[in-house]
C-alpha positions as YAML, in Angstrom:
chain: A
units: angstrom
residues:
- id: 1
  name: UNK
  ca: [-8.55, -0.23, 20.83]
- id: 2
  name: UNK
  ca: [-10.97, 0.22, 17.95]
- id: 3
  name: UNK
  ca: [-11.01, -2.49, 15.29]
- id: 4
  name: UNK
  ca: [-10.90, -0.65, 11.95]
- id: 5
  name: UNK
  ca: [-12.12, -2.31, 8.79]
- id: 6
  name: UNK
  ca: [-9.59, -2.98, 6.03]
- id: 7
  name: UNK
  ca: [-10.44, -1.69, 2.55]
- id: 8
  name: UNK
  ca: [-8.49, -2.54, -0.59]
- id: 9
  name: UNK
  ca: [-8.66, 0.05, -3.38]
- id: 10
  name: UNK
  ca: [-7.77, -1.36, -6.80]
- id: 11
  name: UNK
  ca: [-7.04, 1.40, -9.30]
- id: 12
  name: UNK
  ca: [-4.16, 1.95, -11.73]
- id: 13
  name: UNK
  ca: [-4.33, 5.71, -11.11]
- id: 14
  name: UNK
  ca: [-2.28, 6.48, -7.99]
- id: 15
  name: UNK
  ca: [-3.87, 9.93, -7.60]
- id: 16
  name: UNK
  ca: [-7.17, 8.09, -7.01]
- id: 17
  name: UNK
  ca: [-5.54, 6.24, -4.10]
- id: 18
  name: UNK
  ca: [-4.44, 9.56, -2.61]
- id: 19
  name: UNK
  ca: [-8.04, 10.82, -2.87]
- id: 20
  name: UNK
  ca: [-9.42, 7.65, -1.25]
- id: 21
  name: UNK
  ca: [-6.84, 7.92, 1.56]
- id: 22
  name: UNK
  ca: [-7.91, 11.49, 2.26]
- id: 23
  name: UNK
  ca: [-11.58, 10.53, 2.27]
- id: 24
  name: UNK
  ca: [-11.40, 7.32, 4.28]
- id: 25
  name: UNK
  ca: [-8.74, 7.76, 6.93]
- id: 26
  name: UNK
  ca: [-8.88, 7.73, 9.89]
- id: 27
  name: UNK
  ca: [-12.16, 5.70, 9.89]
- id: 28
  name: UNK
  ca: [-10.74, 2.81, 7.85]
- id: 29
  name: UNK
  ca: [-7.43, 1.18, 7.02]
- id: 30
  name: UNK
  ca: [-6.88, 1.62, 3.29]
- id: 31
  name: UNK
  ca: [-4.48, -0.41, 1.18]
- id: 32
  name: UNK
  ca: [-3.82, 0.29, -2.49]
- id: 33
  name: UNK
  ca: [-3.21, -1.99, -5.45]
- id: 34
  name: UNK
  ca: [-2.35, -0.48, -8.82]
- id: 35
  name: UNK
  ca: [-2.99, -3.68, -10.79]
- id: 36
  name: UNK
  ca: [-5.23, -6.71, -10.58]
- id: 37
  name: UNK
  ca: [-2.19, -8.99, -10.12]
- id: 38
  name: UNK
  ca: [-0.99, -6.86, -7.19]
- id: 39
  name: UNK
  ca: [-4.52, -6.96, -5.76]
- id: 40
  name: UNK
  ca: [-4.74, -10.74, -6.07]
- id: 41
  name: UNK
  ca: [-1.38, -11.14, -4.35]
- id: 42
  name: UNK
  ca: [-2.60, -8.92, -1.49]
- id: 43
  name: UNK
  ca: [-5.93, -10.78, -1.23]
- id: 44
  name: UNK
  ca: [-4.13, -14.13, -1.03]
- id: 45
  name: UNK
  ca: [-2.21, -12.92, 2.05]
- id: 46
  name: UNK
  ca: [-4.78, -10.67, 3.75]
- id: 47
  name: UNK
  ca: [-8.49, -10.69, 4.57]
- id: 48
  name: UNK
  ca: [-10.12, -7.43, 3.57]
- id: 49
  name: UNK
  ca: [-13.56, -6.22, 4.61]
- id: 50
  name: UNK
  ca: [-14.41, -4.34, 1.41]
- id: 51
  name: UNK
  ca: [-12.97, -3.73, -2.06]
- id: 52
  name: UNK
  ca: [-13.12, -0.55, -4.15]
- id: 53
  name: UNK
  ca: [-12.63, -1.63, -7.76]
- id: 54
  name: UNK
  ca: [-11.91, 0.43, -10.85]
- id: 55
  name: UNK
  ca: [-13.29, -1.25, -13.96]
- id: 56
  name: UNK
  ca: [-10.80, 0.12, -16.50]
- id: 57
  name: UNK
  ca: [-7.64, -1.76, -15.59]
- id: 58
  name: UNK
  ca: [-4.69, -2.85, -17.76]
- id: 59
  name: UNK
  ca: [-4.48, -6.54, -18.79]
- id: 60
  name: UNK
  ca: [-7.88, -7.62, -17.43]
- id: 61
  name: UNK
  ca: [-11.18, -5.79, -17.12]
- id: 62
  name: UNK
  ca: [-12.50, -5.05, -13.68]
- id: 63
  name: UNK
  ca: [-15.55, -7.18, -14.49]
- id: 64
  name: UNK
  ca: [-13.36, -10.20, -15.24]
- id: 65
  name: UNK
  ca: [-11.43, -9.57, -12.04]
- id: 66
  name: UNK
  ca: [-14.71, -9.30, -10.12]
- id: 67
  name: UNK
  ca: [-15.74, -12.73, -11.43]
- id: 68
  name: UNK
  ca: [-12.34, -14.15, -10.45]
- id: 69
  name: UNK
  ca: [-12.58, -12.74, -6.91]
- id: 70
  name: UNK
  ca: [-16.03, -14.27, -6.44]
- id: 71
  name: UNK
  ca: [-14.53, -17.73, -7.12]
- id: 72
  name: UNK
  ca: [-12.36, -17.40, -4.00]
- id: 73
  name: UNK
  ca: [-14.46, -18.84, -1.13]
- id: 74
  name: UNK
  ca: [-13.40, -16.22, 1.43]
- id: 75
  name: UNK
  ca: [-14.36, -13.41, -0.98]
- id: 76
  name: UNK
  ca: [-17.74, -14.63, -2.21]
- id: 77
  name: UNK
  ca: [-19.59, -12.31, 0.18]
- id: 78
  name: UNK
  ca: [-17.14, -9.41, 0.62]
- id: 79
  name: UNK
  ca: [-18.75, -6.16, -0.56]
- id: 80
  name: UNK
  ca: [-17.18, -4.83, -3.75]
- id: 81
  name: UNK
  ca: [-17.96, -1.29, -4.82]
- id: 82
  name: UNK
  ca: [-17.21, -0.43, -8.44]
- id: 83
  name: UNK
  ca: [-15.72, 3.05, -8.81]
- id: 84
  name: UNK
  ca: [-15.40, 4.13, -12.42]
- id: 85
  name: UNK
  ca: [-15.28, 7.11, -14.72]
- id: 86
  name: UNK
  ca: [-17.53, 5.25, -17.16]
- id: 87
  name: UNK
  ca: [-21.15, 6.39, -17.21]
- id: 88
  name: UNK
  ca: [-22.63, 4.84, -20.34]
- id: 89
  name: UNK
  ca: [-25.93, 3.01, -20.21]
- id: 90
  name: UNK
  ca: [-24.40, -0.36, -21.22]
- id: 91
  name: UNK
  ca: [-21.67, -0.03, -18.58]
- id: 92
  name: UNK
  ca: [-24.13, 0.89, -15.83]
- id: 93
  name: UNK
  ca: [-26.39, -2.01, -16.77]
- id: 94
  name: UNK
  ca: [-23.46, -4.45, -16.70]
- id: 95
  name: UNK
  ca: [-22.27, -3.03, -13.36]
- id: 96
  name: UNK
  ca: [-25.73, -3.27, -11.78]
- id: 97
  name: UNK
  ca: [-26.06, -6.88, -13.00]
- id: 98
  name: UNK
  ca: [-22.65, -7.87, -11.64]
- id: 99
  name: UNK
  ca: [-21.98, -9.23, -8.16]
- id: 100
  name: UNK
  ca: [-20.82, -5.79, -7.01]
- id: 101
  name: UNK
  ca: [-22.55, -4.25, -4.00]
- id: 102
  name: UNK
  ca: [-22.88, -0.86, -5.69]
- id: 103
  name: UNK
  ca: [-21.51, 1.38, -8.44]
- id: 104
  name: UNK
  ca: [-20.12, 4.89, -7.97]
- id: 105
  name: UNK
  ca: [-18.94, 7.18, -10.73]
- id: 106
  name: UNK
  ca: [-15.81, 9.32, -10.58]
- id: 107
  name: UNK
  ca: [-15.26, 11.87, -9.32]
- id: 108
  name: UNK
  ca: [-16.58, 10.35, -6.12]
- id: 109
  name: UNK
  ca: [-18.00, 12.60, -3.42]
- id: 110
  name: UNK
  ca: [-16.50, 11.72, 0.01]
- id: 111
  name: UNK
  ca: [-19.87, 11.73, 1.81]
- id: 112
  name: UNK
  ca: [-21.45, 9.49, -0.83]
- id: 113
  name: UNK
  ca: [-18.49, 7.08, -0.74]
- id: 114
  name: UNK
  ca: [-18.56, 6.83, 3.06]
- id: 115
  name: UNK
  ca: [-22.35, 6.40, 3.09]
- id: 116
  name: UNK
  ca: [-22.09, 3.58, 0.51]
- id: 117
  name: UNK
  ca: [-19.34, 1.87, 2.51]
- id: 118
  name: UNK
  ca: [-21.34, 2.15, 5.73]
- id: 119
  name: UNK
  ca: [-24.39, 0.71, 3.95]
- id: 120
  name: UNK
  ca: [-22.24, -2.22, 2.77]
- id: 121
  name: UNK
  ca: [-21.12, -2.88, 6.35]
- id: 122
  name: UNK
  ca: [-24.64, -2.64, 7.83]
...
């Protein structure tokens, strides 16, 4: 039996989760969290191989959440790909200087997303 990698997608827009599911199954197991608190609860109970993170989240910014995740020893090295609708120069600079593996802008092309994930797993 093939051992599929587990990806957690953190985005408050459920239609984005549907898009990710269509793009990433059956290659990967995808779990969705619609808030950072839901994501943290999931991460405390499960070991994921990669995280897709929206930056514009209610209550806490994705960048703050990214910093919080990196404080958890088992998640210091897990690839995190920022997926955001933001495209401004300041945002892109902040994203590139964060501990994220890469930054993708919405709408995300399926081939580009899969290629970025495969690069993260290489």
